[in-house]
Each structure stands twice: as C-alpha cells, then as structure tokens.
Short mmCIF file of N, CA and C and ligand atoms in Angstrom, two decimals:
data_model
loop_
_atom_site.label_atom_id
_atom_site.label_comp_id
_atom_site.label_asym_id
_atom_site.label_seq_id
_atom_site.Cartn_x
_atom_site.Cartn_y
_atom_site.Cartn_z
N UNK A 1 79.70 133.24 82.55
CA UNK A 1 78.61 132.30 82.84
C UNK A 1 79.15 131.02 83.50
N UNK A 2 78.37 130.37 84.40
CA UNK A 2 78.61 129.28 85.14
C UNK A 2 77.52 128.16 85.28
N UNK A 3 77.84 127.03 84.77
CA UNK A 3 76.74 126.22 84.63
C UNK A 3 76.13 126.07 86.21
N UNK A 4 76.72 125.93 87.13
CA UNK A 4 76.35 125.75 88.54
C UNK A 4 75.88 127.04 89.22
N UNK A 5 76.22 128.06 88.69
CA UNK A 5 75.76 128.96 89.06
C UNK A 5 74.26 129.27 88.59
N UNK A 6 74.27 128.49 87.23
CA UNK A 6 72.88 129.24 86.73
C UNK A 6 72.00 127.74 87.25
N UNK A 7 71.97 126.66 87.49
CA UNK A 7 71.28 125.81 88.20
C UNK A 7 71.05 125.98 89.73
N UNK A 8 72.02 126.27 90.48
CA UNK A 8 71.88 127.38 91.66
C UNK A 8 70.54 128.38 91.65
N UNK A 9 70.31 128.88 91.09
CA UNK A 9 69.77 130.14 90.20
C UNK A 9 68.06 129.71 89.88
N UNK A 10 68.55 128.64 89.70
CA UNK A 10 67.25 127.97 89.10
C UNK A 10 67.34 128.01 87.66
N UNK A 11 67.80 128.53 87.04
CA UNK A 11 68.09 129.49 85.30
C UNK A 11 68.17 127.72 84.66
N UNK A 12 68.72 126.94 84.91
CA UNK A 12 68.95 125.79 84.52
C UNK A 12 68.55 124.34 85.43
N UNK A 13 67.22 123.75 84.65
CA UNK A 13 66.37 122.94 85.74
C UNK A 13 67.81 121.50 86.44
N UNK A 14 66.86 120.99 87.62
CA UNK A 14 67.76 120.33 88.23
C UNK A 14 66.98 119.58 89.01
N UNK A 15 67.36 118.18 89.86
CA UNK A 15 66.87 117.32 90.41
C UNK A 15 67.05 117.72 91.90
N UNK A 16 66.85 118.57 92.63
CA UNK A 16 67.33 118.98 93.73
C UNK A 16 67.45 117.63 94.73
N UNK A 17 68.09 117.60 95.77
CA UNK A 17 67.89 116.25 97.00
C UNK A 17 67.89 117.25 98.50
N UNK A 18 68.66 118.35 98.41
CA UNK A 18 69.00 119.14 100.23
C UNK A 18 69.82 120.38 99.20
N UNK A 19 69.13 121.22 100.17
CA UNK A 19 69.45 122.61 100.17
C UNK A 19 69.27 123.44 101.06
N UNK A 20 70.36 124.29 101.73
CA UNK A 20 70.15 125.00 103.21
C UNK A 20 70.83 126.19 102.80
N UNK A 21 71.46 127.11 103.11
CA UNK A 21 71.59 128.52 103.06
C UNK A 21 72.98 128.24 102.35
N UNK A 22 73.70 127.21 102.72
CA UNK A 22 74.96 127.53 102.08
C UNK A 22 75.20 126.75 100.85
N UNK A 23 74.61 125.47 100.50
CA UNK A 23 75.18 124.97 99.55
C UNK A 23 73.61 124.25 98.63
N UNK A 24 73.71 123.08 97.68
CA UNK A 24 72.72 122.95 96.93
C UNK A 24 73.35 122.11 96.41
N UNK A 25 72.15 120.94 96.92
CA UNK A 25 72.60 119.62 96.26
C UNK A 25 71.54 118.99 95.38
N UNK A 26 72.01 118.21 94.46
CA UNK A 26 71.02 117.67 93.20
C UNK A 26 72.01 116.65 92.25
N UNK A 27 70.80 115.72 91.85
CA UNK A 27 71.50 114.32 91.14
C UNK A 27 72.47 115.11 89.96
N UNK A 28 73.65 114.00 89.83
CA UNK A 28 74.34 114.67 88.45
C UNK A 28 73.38 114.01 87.36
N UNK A 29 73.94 114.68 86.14
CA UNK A 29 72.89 114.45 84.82
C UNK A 29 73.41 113.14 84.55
N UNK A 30 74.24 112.64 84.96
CA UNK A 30 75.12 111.51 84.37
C UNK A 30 75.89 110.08 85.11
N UNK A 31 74.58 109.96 86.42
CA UNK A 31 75.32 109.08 87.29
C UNK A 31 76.18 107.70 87.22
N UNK A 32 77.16 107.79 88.13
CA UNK A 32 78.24 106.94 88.10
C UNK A 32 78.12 105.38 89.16
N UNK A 33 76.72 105.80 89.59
CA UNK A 33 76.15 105.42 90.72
C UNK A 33 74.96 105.10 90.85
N UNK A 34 74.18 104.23 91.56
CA UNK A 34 72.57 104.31 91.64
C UNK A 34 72.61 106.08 92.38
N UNK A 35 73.43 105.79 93.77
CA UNK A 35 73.02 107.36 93.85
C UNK A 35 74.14 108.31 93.40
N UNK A 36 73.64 109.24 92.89
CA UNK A 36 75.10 110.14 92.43
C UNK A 36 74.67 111.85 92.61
N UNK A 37 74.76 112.39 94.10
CA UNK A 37 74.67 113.58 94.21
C UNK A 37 76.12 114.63 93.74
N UNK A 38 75.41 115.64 93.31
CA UNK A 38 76.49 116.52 94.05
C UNK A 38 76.51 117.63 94.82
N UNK A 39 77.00 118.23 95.79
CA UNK A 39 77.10 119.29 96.92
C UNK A 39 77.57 120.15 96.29
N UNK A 40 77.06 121.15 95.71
CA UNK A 40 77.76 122.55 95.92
C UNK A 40 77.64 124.22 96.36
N UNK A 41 78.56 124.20 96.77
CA UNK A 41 78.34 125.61 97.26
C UNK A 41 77.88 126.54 97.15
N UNK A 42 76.36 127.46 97.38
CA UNK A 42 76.29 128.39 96.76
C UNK A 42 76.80 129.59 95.99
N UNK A 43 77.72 130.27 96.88
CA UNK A 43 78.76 130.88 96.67
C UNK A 43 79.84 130.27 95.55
N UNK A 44 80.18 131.15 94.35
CA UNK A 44 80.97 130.49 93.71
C UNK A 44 82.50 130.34 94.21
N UNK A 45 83.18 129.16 93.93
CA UNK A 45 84.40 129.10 93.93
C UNK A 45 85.02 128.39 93.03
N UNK A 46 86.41 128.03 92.52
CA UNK A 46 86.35 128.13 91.37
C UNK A 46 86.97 126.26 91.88
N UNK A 47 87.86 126.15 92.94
CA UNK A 47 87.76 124.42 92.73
C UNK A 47 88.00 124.65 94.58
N UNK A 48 88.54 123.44 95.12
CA UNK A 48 89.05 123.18 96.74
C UNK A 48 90.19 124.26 97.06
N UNK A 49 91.03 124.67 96.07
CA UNK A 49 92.02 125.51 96.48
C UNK A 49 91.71 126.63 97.14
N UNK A 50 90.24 127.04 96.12
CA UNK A 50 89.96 128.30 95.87
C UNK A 50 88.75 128.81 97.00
N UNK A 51 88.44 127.33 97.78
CA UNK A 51 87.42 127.42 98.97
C UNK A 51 88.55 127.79 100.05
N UNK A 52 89.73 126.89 100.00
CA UNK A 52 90.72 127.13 101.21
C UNK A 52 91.14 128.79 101.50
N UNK A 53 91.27 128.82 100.54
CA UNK A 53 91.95 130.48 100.74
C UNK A 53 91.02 131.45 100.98
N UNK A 54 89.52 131.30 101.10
CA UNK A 54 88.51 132.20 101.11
C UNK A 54 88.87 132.22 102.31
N UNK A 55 88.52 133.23 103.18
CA UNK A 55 87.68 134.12 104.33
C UNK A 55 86.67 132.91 104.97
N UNK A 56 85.59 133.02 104.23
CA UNK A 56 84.69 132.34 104.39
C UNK A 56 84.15 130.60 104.19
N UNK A 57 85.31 130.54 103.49
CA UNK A 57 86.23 129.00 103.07
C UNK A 57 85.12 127.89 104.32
N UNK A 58 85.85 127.82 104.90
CA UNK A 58 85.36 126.59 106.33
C UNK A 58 83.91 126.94 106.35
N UNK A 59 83.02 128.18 106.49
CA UNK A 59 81.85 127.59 106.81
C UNK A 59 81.15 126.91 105.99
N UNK A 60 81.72 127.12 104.46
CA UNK A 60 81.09 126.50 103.42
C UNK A 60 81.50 125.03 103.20
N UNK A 61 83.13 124.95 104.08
CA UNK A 61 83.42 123.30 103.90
C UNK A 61 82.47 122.64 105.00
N UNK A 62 82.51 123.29 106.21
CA UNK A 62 81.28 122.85 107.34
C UNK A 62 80.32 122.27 106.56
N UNK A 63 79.45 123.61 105.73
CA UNK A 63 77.97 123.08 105.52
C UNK A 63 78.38 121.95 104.31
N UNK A 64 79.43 121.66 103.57
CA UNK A 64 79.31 120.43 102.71
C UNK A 64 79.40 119.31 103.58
N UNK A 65 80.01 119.21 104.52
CA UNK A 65 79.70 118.13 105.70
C UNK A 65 78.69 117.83 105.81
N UNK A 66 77.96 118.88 106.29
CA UNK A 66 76.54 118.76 107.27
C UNK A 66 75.77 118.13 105.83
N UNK A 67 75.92 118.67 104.20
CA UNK A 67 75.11 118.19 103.66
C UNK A 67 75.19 116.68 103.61
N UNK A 68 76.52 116.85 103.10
CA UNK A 68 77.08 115.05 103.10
C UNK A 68 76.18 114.12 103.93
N UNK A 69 76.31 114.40 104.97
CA UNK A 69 75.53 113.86 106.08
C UNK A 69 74.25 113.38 105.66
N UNK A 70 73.38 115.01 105.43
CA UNK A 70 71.70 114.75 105.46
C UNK A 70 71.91 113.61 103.98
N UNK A 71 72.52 113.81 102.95
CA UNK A 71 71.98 113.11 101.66
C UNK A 71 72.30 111.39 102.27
N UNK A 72 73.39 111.19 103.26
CA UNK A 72 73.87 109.86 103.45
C UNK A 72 72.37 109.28 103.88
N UNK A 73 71.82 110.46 104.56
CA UNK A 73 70.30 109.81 105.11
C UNK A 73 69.12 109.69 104.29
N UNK A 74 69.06 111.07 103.28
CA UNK A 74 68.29 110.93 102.54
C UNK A 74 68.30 109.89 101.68
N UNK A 75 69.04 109.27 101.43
CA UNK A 75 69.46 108.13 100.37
C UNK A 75 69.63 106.82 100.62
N UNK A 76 69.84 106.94 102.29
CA UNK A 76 69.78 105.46 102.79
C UNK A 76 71.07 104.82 102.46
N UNK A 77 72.46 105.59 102.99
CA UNK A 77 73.47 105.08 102.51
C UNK A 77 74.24 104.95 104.05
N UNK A 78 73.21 104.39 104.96
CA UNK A 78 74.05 103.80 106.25
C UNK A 78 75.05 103.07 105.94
N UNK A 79 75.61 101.95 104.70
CA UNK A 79 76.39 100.89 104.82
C UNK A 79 78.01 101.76 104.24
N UNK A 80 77.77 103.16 104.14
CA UNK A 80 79.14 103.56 102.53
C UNK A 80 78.65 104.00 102.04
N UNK A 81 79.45 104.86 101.04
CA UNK A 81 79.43 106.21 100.43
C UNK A 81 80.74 106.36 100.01
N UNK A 82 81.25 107.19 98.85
CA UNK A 82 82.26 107.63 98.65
C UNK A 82 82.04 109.07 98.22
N UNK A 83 83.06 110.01 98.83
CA UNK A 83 83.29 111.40 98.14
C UNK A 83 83.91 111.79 97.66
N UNK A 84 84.08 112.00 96.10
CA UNK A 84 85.06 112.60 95.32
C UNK A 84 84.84 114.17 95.06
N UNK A 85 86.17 114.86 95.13
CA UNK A 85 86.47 116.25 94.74
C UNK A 85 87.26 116.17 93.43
N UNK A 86 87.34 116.76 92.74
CA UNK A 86 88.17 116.49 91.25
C UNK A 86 88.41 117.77 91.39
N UNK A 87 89.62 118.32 91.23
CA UNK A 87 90.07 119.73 91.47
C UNK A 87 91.02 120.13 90.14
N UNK A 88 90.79 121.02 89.30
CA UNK A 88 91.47 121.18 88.18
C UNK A 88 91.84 120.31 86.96
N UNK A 89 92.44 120.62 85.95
CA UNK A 89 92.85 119.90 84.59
C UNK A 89 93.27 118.27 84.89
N UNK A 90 93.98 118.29 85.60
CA UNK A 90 95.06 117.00 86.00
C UNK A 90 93.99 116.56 86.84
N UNK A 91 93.00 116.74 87.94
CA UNK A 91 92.27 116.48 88.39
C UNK A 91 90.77 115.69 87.74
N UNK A 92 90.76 116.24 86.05
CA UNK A 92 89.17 115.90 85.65
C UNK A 92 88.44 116.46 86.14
N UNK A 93 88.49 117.95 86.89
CA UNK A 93 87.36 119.06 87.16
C UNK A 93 86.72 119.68 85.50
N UNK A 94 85.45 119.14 85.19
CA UNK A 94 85.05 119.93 84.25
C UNK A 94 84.29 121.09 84.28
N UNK A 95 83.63 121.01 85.17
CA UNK A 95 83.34 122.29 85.68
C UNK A 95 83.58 123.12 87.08
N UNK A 96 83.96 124.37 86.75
CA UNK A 96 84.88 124.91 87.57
C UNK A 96 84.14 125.75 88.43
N UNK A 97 83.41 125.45 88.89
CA UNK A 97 82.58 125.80 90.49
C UNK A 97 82.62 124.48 91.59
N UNK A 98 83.44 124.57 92.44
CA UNK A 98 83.90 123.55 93.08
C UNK A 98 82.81 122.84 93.61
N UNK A 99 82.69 121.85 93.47
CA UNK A 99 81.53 121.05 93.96
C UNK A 99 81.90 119.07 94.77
N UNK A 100 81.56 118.22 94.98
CA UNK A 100 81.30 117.22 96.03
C UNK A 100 80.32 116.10 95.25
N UNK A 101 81.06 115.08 94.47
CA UNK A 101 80.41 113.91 94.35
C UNK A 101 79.95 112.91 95.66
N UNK A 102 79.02 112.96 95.63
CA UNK A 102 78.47 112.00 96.73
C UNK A 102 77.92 110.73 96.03
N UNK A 103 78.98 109.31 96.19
CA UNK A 103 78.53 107.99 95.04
C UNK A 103 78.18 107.26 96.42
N UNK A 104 77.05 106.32 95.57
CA UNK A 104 76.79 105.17 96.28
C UNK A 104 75.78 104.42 96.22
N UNK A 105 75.26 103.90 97.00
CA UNK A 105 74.00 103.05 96.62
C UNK A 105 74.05 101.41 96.43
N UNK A 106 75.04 101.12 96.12
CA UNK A 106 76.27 99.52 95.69
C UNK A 106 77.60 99.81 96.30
N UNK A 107 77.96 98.71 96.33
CA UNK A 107 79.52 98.47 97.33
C UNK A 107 80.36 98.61 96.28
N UNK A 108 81.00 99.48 96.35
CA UNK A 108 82.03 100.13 95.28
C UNK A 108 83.73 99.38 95.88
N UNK A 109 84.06 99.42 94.22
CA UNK A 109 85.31 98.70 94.41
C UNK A 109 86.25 99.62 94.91
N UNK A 110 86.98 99.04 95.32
CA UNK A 110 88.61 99.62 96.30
C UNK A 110 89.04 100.76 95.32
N UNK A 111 89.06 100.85 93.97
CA UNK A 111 90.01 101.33 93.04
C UNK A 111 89.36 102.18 91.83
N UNK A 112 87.89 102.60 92.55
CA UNK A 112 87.61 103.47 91.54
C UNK A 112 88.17 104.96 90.87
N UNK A 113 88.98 104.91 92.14
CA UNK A 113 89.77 106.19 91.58
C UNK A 113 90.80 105.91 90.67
P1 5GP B 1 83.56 117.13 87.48
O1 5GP B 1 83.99 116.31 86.29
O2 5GP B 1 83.77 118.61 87.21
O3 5GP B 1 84.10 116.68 88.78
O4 5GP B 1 82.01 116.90 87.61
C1 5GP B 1 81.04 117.59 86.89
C2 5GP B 1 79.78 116.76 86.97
O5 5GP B 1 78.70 117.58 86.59
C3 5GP B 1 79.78 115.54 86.03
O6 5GP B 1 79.63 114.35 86.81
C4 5GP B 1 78.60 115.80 85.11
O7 5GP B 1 77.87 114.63 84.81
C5 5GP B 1 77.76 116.80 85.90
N1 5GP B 1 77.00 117.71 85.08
C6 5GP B 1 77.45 118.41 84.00
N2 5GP B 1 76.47 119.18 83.49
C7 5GP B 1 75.38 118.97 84.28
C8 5GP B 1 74.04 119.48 84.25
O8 5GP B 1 73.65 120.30 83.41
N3 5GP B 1 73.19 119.03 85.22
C9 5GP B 1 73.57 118.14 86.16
N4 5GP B 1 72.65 117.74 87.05
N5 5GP B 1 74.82 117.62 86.22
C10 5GP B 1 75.71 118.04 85.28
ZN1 ZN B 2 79.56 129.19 89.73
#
C-alpha cells in the first residue's frame, strides 16, 4: 500500500490544485507555507533516484516542470517559490512515492533548508 498512490486513486480524499496525465498535484495536509503543494507523479516511484533510472524517468521529470509552472500561476507566486525534493532516510523522505514540495506564498528565508 501507498499513501500517494491511494490519493492518486482517489481511495484517499485530497485538495487537488493541477492534474494532467502524468502527475497530480494537491495541498499537503500539513503546510509549511501559506502555499504548500505537492507534485507527484502518477506513476509510482519510490524517491528522485528511482525516477532517474526509469525508462520513462524525464517525461515524468518534464511534466513536474510543466506542473511547477501551472501551480506558480495558479497560486500567484510570480515573486518566488521554493522546491524541495527530500529523497530517502538522511533526506526526511517520509513517504516513499517520490513527490515535489512546491512552498511559498511569503518571502522565505535564505536557510530553510
Ligand atoms: P516528505 O517528508 O516525504 O518529503 O513529505 C511528505 C509530505 O506529505 C509531508 O509534508 C506531509 O505533511 C504530507 N502528507 C502526509 N500524509 C498526507 C495526507 O494524507 N494528505 C496530504 N495532503 N498530505 C500528506
Ligand atoms: Zn505510490
């Protein structure tokens, strides 16, 4: 079982913002941010490593671009934005379907990482 998979799915409700054939974006439950999306891939993968080595890897990093993009608009984040990936243990990936924080909304400090 995969929590992103079953919100994907619909199986588990969600705040949707943009969704196109490849990926599916919706507020986290727990924002860090006025806005706090995240992008993820339909297709499961298990973190960034695990998109690189796919076959099919790039069109799915493409369409997280292209989403990136539409939410920067949907959200009205002409001034900034930040995107975090958290990839594994050492990383703070808690869940392991690779996915795309999209923060913003306020001028974020230099050093949130
Ligand atoms: P990670 O720590 O793996 O980079 O990010 C996982 C994110 O998923 C966290 O920011 C967390 O708040 C969010 N999250 C966890 N469970 C749910 C959920 O059931 N629904 C939504 N919308 N977000 C979730
Ligand atoms: Zn999954």
């Amino acid at each position: 079982m995969c929590l992103f998979c079953d919100i994907i799915e619909g199986k588990i409700p969600s705040t949707k913002v943009y969704e196109d054939d490849k990926v599916f974006c919706f507020n986290d439950i727990n924002p860090a941010a006025p806005v706090h999306v995240l992008v993820v891939p339909k297709k499961h993968f298990d973190d960034i490593r695990d998109i690189a080595s796919a076959e099919d890897g790039a069109e799915y990093l493409g369409a997280v671009a292209g989403a990136v993009d539409k939410i920067a608009e949907l959200k009205g984040l002409g001034k900034g934005f930040r995107v975090i990936n958290n990839c594994g243990e050492d990383g703070g990936q808690t869940v392991m379907h690779v996915h795309f924080h999209v923060v913003g909304g306020v001028k974020l400090g230099e050093k949130i990482l």
